[in-house]
XYZ file of C-alpha atoms in Angstrom:
560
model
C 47.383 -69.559 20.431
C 46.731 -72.929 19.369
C 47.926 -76.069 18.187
C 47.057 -75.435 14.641
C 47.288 -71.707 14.531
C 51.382 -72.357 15.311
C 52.000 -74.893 13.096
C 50.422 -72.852 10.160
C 52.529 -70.051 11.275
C 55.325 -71.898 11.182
C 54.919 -73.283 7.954
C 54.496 -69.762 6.719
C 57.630 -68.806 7.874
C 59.478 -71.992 6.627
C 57.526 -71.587 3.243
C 58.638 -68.041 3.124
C 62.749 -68.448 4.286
C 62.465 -71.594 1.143
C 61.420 -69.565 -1.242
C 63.830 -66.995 -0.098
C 66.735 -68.853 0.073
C 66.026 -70.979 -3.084
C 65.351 -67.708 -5.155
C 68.589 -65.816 -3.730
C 70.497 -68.356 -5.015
C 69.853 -67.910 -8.330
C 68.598 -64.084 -8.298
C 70.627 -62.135 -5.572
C 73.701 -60.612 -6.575
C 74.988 -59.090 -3.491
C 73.031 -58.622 -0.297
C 74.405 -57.226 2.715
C 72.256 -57.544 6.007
C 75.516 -56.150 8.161
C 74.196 -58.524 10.784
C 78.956 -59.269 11.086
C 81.190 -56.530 11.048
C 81.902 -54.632 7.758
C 85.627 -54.617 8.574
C 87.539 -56.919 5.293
C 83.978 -56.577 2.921
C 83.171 -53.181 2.909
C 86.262 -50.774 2.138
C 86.764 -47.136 3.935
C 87.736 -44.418 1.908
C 91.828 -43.287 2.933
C 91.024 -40.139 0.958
C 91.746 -36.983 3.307
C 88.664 -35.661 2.735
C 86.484 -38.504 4.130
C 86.579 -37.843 7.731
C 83.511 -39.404 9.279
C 83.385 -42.250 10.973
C 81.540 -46.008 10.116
C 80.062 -47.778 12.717
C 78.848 -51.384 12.822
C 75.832 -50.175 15.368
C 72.150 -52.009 16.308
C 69.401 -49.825 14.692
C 67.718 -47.569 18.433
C 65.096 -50.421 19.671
C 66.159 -53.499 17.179
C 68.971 -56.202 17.827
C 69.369 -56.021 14.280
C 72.982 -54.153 13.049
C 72.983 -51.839 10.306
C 76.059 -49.480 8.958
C 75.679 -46.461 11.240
C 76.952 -42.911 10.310
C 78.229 -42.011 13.676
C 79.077 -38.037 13.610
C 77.710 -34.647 12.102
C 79.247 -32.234 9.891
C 81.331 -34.593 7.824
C 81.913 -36.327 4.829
C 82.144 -40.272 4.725
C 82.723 -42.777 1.477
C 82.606 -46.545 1.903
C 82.705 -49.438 -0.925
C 82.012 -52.821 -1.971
C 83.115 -54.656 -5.060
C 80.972 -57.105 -6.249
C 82.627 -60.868 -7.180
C 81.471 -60.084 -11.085
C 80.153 -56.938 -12.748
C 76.308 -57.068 -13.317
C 75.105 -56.156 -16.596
C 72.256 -54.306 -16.513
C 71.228 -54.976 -20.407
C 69.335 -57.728 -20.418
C 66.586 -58.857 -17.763
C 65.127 -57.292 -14.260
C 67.105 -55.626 -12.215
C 66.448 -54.541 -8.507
C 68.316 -52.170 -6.229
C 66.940 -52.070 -2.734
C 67.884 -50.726 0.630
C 67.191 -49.647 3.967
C 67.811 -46.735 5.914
C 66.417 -45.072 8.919
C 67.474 -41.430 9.847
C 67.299 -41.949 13.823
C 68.531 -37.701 14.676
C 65.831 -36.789 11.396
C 67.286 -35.411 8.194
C 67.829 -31.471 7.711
C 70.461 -31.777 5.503
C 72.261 -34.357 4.038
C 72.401 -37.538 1.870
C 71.582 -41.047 2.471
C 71.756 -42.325 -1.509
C 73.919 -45.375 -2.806
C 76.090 -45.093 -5.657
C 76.305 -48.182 -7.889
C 79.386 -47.833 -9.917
C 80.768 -48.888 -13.263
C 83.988 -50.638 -13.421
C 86.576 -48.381 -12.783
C 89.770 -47.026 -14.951
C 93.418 -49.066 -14.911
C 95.225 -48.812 -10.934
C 91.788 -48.179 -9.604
C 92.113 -49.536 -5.725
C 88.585 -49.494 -3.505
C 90.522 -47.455 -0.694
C 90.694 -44.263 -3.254
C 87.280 -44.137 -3.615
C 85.802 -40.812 -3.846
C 82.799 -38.472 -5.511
C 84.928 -38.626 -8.866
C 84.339 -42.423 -9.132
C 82.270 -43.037 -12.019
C 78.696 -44.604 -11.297
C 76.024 -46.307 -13.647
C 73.005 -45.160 -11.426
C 73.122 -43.076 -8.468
C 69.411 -43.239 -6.178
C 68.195 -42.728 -3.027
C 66.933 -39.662 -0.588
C 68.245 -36.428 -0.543
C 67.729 -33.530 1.171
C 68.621 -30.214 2.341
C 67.092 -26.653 1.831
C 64.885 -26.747 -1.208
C 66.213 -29.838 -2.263
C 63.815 -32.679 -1.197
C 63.931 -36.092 -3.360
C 64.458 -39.796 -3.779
C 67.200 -39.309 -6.479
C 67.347 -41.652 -9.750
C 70.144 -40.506 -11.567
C 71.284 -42.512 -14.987
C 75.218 -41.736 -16.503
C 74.464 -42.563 -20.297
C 77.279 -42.461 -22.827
C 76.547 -40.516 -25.862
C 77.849 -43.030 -28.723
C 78.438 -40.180 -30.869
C 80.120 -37.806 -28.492
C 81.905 -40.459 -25.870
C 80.698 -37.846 -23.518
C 79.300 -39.782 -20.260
C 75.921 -37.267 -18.998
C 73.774 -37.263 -15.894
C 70.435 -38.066 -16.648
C 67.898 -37.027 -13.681
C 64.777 -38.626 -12.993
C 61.662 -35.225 -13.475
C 59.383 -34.971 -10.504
C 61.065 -37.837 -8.215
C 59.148 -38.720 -4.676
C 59.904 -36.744 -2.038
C 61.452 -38.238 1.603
C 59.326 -39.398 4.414
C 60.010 -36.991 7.098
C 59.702 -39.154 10.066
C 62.470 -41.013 11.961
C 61.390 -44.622 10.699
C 62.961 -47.491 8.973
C 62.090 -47.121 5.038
C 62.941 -49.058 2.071
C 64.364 -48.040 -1.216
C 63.395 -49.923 -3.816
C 63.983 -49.171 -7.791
C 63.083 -51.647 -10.440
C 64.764 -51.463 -13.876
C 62.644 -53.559 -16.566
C 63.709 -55.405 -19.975
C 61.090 -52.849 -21.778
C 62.540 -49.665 -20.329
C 60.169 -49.467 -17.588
C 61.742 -48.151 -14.399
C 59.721 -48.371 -11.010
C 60.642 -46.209 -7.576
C 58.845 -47.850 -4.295
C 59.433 -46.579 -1.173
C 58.044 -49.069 1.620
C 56.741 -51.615 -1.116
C 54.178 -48.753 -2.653
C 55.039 -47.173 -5.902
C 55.623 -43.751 -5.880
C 57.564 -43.020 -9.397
C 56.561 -44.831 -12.519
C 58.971 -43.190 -15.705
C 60.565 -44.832 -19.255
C 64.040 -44.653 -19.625
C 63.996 -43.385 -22.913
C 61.082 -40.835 -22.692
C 61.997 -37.362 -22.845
C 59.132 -36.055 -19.992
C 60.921 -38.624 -17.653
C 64.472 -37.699 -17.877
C 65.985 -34.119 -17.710
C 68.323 -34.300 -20.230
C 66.059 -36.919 -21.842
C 68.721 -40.146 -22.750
C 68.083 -39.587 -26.337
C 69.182 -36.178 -27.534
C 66.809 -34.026 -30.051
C 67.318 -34.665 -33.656
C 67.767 -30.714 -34.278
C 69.266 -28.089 -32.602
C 69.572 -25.016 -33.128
C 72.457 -23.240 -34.734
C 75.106 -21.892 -32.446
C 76.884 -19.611 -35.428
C 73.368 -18.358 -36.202
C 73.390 -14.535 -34.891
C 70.696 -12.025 -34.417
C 71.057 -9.740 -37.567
C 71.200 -5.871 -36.058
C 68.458 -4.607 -37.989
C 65.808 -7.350 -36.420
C 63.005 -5.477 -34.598
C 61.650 -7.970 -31.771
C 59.509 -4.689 -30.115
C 55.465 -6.112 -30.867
C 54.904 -2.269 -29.326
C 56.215 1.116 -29.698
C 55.685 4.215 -28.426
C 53.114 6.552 -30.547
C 56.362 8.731 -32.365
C 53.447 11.353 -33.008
C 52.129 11.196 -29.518
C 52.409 14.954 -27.838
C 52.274 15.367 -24.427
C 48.828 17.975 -23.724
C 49.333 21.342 -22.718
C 48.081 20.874 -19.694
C 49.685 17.939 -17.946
C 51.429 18.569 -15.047
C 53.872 15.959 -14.275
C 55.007 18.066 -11.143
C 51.509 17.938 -9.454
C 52.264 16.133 -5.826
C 49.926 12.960 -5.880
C 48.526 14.197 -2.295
C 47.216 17.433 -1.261
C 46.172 19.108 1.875
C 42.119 18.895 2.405
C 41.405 22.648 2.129
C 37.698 21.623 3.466
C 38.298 19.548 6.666
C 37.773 21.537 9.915
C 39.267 20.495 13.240
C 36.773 18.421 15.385
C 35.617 20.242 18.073
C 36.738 19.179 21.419
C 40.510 19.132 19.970
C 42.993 19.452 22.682
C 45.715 21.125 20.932
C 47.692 21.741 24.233
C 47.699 18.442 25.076
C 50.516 16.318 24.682
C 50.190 12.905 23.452
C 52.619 11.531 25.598
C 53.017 12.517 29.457
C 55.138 11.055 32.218
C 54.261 8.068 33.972
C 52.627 9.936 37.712
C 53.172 6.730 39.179
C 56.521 6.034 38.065
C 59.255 6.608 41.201
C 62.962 7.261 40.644
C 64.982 3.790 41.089
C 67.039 3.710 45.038
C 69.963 2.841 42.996
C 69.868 5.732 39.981
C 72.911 7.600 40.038
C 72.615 10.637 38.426
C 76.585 10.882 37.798
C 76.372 7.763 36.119
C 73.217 6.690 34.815
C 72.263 10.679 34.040
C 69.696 12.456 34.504
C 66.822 10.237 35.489
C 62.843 10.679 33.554
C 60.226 8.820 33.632
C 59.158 6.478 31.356
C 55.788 7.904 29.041
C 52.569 7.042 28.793
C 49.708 7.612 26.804
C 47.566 11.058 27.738
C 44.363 9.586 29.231
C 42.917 12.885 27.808
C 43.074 12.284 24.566
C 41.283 8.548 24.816
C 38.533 10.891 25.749
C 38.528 13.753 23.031
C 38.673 13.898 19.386
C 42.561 14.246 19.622
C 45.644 15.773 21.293
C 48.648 18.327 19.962
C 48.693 20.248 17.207
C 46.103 19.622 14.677
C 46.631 19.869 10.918
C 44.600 19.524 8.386
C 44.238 15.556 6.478
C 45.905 14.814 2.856
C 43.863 13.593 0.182
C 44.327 12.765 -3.608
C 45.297 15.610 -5.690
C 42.268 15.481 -8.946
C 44.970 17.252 -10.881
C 47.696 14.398 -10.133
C 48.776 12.763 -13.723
C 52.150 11.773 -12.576
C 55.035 11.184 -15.599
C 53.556 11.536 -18.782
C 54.330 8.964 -21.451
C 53.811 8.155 -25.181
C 50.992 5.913 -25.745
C 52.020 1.919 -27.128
C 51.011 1.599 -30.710
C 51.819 -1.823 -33.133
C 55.346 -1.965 -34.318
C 55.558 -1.441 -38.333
C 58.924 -3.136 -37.988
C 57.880 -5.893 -35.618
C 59.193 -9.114 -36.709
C 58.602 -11.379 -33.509
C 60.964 -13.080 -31.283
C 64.341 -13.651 -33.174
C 65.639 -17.662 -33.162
C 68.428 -19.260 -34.630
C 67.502 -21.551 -37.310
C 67.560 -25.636 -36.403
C 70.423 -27.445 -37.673
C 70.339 -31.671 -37.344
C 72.049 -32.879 -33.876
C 75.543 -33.891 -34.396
C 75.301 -36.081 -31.240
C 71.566 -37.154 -32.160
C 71.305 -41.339 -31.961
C 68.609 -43.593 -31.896
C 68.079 -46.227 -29.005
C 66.129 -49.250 -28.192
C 67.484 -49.343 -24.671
C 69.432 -48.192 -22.664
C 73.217 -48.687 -22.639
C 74.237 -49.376 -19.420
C 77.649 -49.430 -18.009
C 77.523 -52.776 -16.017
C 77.699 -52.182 -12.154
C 81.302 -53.483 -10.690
C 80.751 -52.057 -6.372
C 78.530 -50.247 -4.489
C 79.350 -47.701 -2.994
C 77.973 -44.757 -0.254
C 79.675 -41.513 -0.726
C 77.670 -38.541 0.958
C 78.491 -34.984 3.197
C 75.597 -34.782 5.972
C 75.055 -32.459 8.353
C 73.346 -35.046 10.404
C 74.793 -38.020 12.045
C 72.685 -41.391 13.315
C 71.842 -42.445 9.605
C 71.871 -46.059 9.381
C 71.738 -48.135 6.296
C 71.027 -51.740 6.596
C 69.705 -54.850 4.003
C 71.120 -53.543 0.890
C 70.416 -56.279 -1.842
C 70.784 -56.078 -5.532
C 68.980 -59.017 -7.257
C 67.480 -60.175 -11.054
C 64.136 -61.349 -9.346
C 61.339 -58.794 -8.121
C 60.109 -61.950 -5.694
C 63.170 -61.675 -3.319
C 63.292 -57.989 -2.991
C 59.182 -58.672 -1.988
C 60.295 -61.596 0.301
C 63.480 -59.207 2.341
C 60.431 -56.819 2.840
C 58.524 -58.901 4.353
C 60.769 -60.731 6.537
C 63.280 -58.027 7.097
C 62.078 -54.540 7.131
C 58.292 -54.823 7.721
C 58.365 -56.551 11.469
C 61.078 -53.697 12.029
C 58.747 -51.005 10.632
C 55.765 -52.070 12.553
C 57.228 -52.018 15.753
C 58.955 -48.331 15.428
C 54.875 -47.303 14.103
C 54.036 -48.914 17.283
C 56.169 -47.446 19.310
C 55.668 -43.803 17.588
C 52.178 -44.342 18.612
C 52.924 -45.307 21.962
C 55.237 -42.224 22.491
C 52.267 -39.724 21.037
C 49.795 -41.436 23.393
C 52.262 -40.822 26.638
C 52.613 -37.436 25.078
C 49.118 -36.602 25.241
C 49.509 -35.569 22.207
C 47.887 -38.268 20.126
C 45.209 -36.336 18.527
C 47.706 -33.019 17.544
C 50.768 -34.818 16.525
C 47.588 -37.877 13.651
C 46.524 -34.254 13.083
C 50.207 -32.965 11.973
C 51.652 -36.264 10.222
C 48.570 -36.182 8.147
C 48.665 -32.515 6.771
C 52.638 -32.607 6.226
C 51.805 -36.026 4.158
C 48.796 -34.175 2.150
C 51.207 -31.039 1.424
C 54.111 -33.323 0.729
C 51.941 -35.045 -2.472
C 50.661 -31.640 -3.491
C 53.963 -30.470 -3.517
C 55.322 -33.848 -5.708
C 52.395 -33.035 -8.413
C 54.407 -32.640 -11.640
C 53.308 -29.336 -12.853
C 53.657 -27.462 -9.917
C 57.685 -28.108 -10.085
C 58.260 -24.323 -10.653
C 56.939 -23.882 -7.255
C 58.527 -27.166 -5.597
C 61.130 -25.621 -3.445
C 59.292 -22.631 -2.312
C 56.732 -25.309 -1.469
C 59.201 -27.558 0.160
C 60.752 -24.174 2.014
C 57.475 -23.514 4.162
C 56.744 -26.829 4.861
C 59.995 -27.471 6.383
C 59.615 -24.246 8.839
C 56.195 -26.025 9.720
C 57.448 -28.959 10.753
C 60.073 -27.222 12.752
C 57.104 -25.248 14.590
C 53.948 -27.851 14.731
C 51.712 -25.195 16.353
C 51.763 -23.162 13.135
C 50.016 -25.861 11.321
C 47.244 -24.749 10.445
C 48.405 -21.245 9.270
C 50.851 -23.620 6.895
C 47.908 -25.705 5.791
C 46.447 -22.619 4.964
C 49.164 -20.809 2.784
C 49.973 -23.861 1.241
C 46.101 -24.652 0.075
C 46.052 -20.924 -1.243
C 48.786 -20.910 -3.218
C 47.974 -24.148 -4.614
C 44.105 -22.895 -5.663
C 45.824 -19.999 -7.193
C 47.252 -22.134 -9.398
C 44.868 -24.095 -10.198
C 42.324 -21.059 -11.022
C 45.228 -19.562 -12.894
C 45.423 -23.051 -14.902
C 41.787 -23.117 -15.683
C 40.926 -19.654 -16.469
C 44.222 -18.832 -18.409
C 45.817 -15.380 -17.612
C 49.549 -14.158 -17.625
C 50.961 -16.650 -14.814
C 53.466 -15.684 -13.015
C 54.895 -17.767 -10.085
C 53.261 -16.744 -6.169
C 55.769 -16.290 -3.517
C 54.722 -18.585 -1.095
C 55.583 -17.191 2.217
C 55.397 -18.412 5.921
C 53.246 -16.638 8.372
C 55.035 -13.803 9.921
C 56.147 -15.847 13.032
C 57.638 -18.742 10.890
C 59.362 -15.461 8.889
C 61.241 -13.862 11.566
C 61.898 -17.003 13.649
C 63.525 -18.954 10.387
C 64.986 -15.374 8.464
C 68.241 -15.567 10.649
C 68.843 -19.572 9.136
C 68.253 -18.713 5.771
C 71.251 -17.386 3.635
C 70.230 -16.317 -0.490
C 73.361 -17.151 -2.741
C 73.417 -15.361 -6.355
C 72.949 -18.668 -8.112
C 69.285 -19.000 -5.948
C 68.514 -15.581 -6.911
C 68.948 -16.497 -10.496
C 66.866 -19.563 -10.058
C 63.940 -17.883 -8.399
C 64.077 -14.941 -11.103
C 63.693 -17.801 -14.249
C 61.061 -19.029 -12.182
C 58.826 -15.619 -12.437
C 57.544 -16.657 -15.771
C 56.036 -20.233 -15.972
C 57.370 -21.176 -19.370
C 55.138 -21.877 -22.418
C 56.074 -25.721 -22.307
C 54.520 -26.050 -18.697
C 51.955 -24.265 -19.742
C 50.971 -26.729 -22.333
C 51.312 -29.305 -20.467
C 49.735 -28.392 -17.037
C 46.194 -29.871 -18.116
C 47.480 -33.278 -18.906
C 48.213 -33.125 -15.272
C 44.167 -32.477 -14.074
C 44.058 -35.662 -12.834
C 47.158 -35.345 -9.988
C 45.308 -32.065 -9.118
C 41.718 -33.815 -8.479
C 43.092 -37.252 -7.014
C 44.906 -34.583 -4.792
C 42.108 -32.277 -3.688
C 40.332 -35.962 -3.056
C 42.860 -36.691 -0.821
C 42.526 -33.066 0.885
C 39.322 -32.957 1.301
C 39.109 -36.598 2.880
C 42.371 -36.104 4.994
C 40.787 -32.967 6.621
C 37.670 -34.070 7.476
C 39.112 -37.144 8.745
C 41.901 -34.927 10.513
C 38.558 -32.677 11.702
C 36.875 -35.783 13.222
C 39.742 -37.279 15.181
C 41.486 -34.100 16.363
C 38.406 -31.999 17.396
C 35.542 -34.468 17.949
C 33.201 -32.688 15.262
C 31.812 -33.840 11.859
């Protein structure tokens, strides 16, 4: 390198740690790079619940230290009180983090909890999941549950009642083992951003009601809970025909099937032929023991005559559909006279309705992590809340992206020693592709089905293609469904039958997922309204699909 090409870099790098420095100083609220211990900033949760154990641990091929969850199967709880509580009323607001999930994530959490000053006698060392938080965000996963949570606690001014306000149709979590950042951006006009490595992936309004499930301000009518149903209300649209008579000459006890009186046996039957005989070459083992093994026989085989005739045994005559079968005879459907549609109770106004400008926030006093993971080696590292968007963009450049870089490098590296360079581009790509199909708003009803097979793929790589393929099926379904109308119902999306029987044994169904998946039969009218303002996820989408695979095509197999 020369002379000039390492003073420029240098100046870069001063120019950059300057404007760093000079902006934290007025901007940064708390960051944490855990490059020192924890031990006397960070406080450990004495609750008996919290069993898992922090580590102060260097992130697998760094020198840098992060805050390493060290064992499976537990639950763990850590906090941090910050000097002064930050309001979050007034100005930008950032929340940013790394974490890297070195053993993968199957099940588990790896969010923050930023919390709101706490009640009278609170201590940091009782810390637990009944600590009350402003905002709650960060991955999340385990069985159908696959998201970058943003969760909100609003209080209602009318009720006092504090409510959970979830973020519709959040990202999904990069499935790899790499370093990622965290980054969500809260905004003066109620904008709120979600990045995950620097690129936006959520862009929602606090206050609007398609970004927030329940939406922060509550409907100005509801309807009446003392309404009831009055007895005599008819909701049937169809009844059946009361003058309907069932014709003399249905038989509801014809059999559906019936022998086929014309078919004659083939000639060349051998009907004393078994199908079965013994194996002639099979030999009694030197070891059988009649006494106590029994009485040795040998093992069958099929009757080579029969691969040569029509068939073997006893011949009967073929079944075929009965022309008299009518089955169970019933009324036909005619229009209710007393129909008088689908019974509601009548709106009342909202006794908790309020209006809002913004959002008000409870201020954020700690931070805290407080999480049950199946999975251990999850480190967090650079956590930073700041007032300027410039120095969340300057700790990504000089803090996670040279780390990030080097594990891609060295992922590559690994897949090239492998041999498996080609397969494994081939694989990232499609499980990327059916991760954004699955994140596409209006297919929500079908998210953790979705979610469900692509997991089992990406336990079993050589089944992806047959996941490709289910996945792009059930997701054309849909979209012809959307199109050209029709009852819709939601598909099952299944694995193939090997990814069936090799994940049935790991998958339990409780009652409350049986309910879920039975609401989900019916897509409701809502979602059916509002599926076509989504048209343009499905086409940037299928853009994406069609590019990835040819692309995928090109490098994997060496065609065009």
């Amino acid at each position: 390198m020369g002379v000039s090409r390492r003073f420029a870099l240098l100046l870069f790098v001063a120019f950059v740690s300057f404007q760093l420095i000079s902006a934290s100083d007025d901007a940064t609220i708390l960051y944490e790079s855990f490059d020192e211990s924890f031990d006397g900033r960070w406080i450990v949760s004495e609750k008996d619940e919290y069993q898992g154990v922090w580590k102060h641990s260097k992130s697998e091929g760094h020198e840098d230290y992060g805050l390493l969850v060290s064992e499976k199967a537990r639950k763990y709880a850590i906090v941090k009180e910050l000097d002064k509580p930050l309001s979050l009323k007034d100005g930008t607001v950032v929340l940013q983090y790394e974490v890297r999930l070195q053993e993968g994530l199957e099940c588990g959490g790896a969010y923050l909890k930023y919390l709101r000053p706490q009640g009278a006698g609170w201590i940091a060392k009782e810390f637990d999941n009944d600590s009350p938080y402003t905002i709650m965000f960060g991955p999340d996963k385990c069985g159908a549950t696959n998201k970058v949570h943003f969760i909100l606690k609003h209080k209602n001014p009318k009720s006092g009642e504090y409510i959970e306000h979830h973020l519709k149709f959040p990202p999904t979590v990069p499935s790899d083992k790499l370093t990622h950042l965290y980054t969500a951006i809260l905004k003066p006009d109620n904008e709120l951003q979600i990045l995950i490595d620097g690129e936006e992936k959520k862009k929602a309004n606090l206050l609007a009601a398609d970004d927030f499930e329940p939406p922060l301000v509550p409907a100005e009518t509801i309807p009446d809970p003392d309404d009831k149903k009055p007895e005599d209300w008819d909701e049937r649209e169809k009844i059946p025909d009361p003058d309907a008579k069932k014709p003399e000459d249905w038989d509801e006890n014809a059999p559906m099937e019936i022998e086929d009186e014309e078919a004659v046996k083939p000639e060349g039957w051998l009907d004393d032929e078994p199908e079965e005989i013994d194996d002639p070459e099979a030999t009694k083992p030197e070891d059988w023991d009649d006494e106590e093994d029994g009485l040795w026989e040998a093992p069958k085989i099929d009757n080579p005559k029969c691969e040569t005739s029509p068939g073997c045994g006893e011949w009967k005559r073929p079944m075929k559909k009965n022309p008299a079968y009518k089955g169970k005879w019933h009324a036909p459907l005619i229009d209710n006279p007393n129909y008088k549609g689908i019974w509601k109770p009548k709106d009342i106004p909202n006794p908790n309705y309020f209006e809002l400008d913004k959002p008000d926030f409870e201020p954020i006093a700690a931070i805290g992590i407080e999480i049950w993971t199946m999975q251990d080696g999850i480190l967090f590292d650079n956590i930073l809340i700041s007032k300027d968007e410039k120095v969340a963009e300057s700790y990504r450049e000089t803090t996670w992206k040279p780390k990030f870089e080097v594990e891609k490098e060295k992922q590559k590296a690994e897949e090239v020693a492998a041999g498996s360079d080609g397969l494994a581009g081939f694989q990232k790509k499609v499980f990327d592709l059916l991760y954004q199909i699955a994140d596409i708003p209006f297919l929500e009803a079908y998210k953790h089905k979705i979610l469900d097979v692509i997991e089992k793929g990406e336990k079993q790589p050589n089944l992806t293609i047959g996941i490709l393929v289910s996945i792009v099926v059930v997701f054309i379904t849909i979209l012809f469904k959307l199109i050209f109308g029709g009852k819709k119902k939601v598909p099952k999306v299944e694995p193939s039958p090997t990814v069936a029987a090799e994940s049935s044994s790991n998958q339990e169904s409780s009652s409350g997922e049986k309910e879920e998946d039975e609401k989900e039969e019916e897509t409701t009218e809502k979602e059916q309204t509002a599926a076509p303002a989504h048209l343009k996820d499905i086409k940037a989408v299928y853009s994406d699909f069609d590019h990835t695979w040819k692309r995928c095509w090109v490098d994997y197999c060496g065609h065009s």
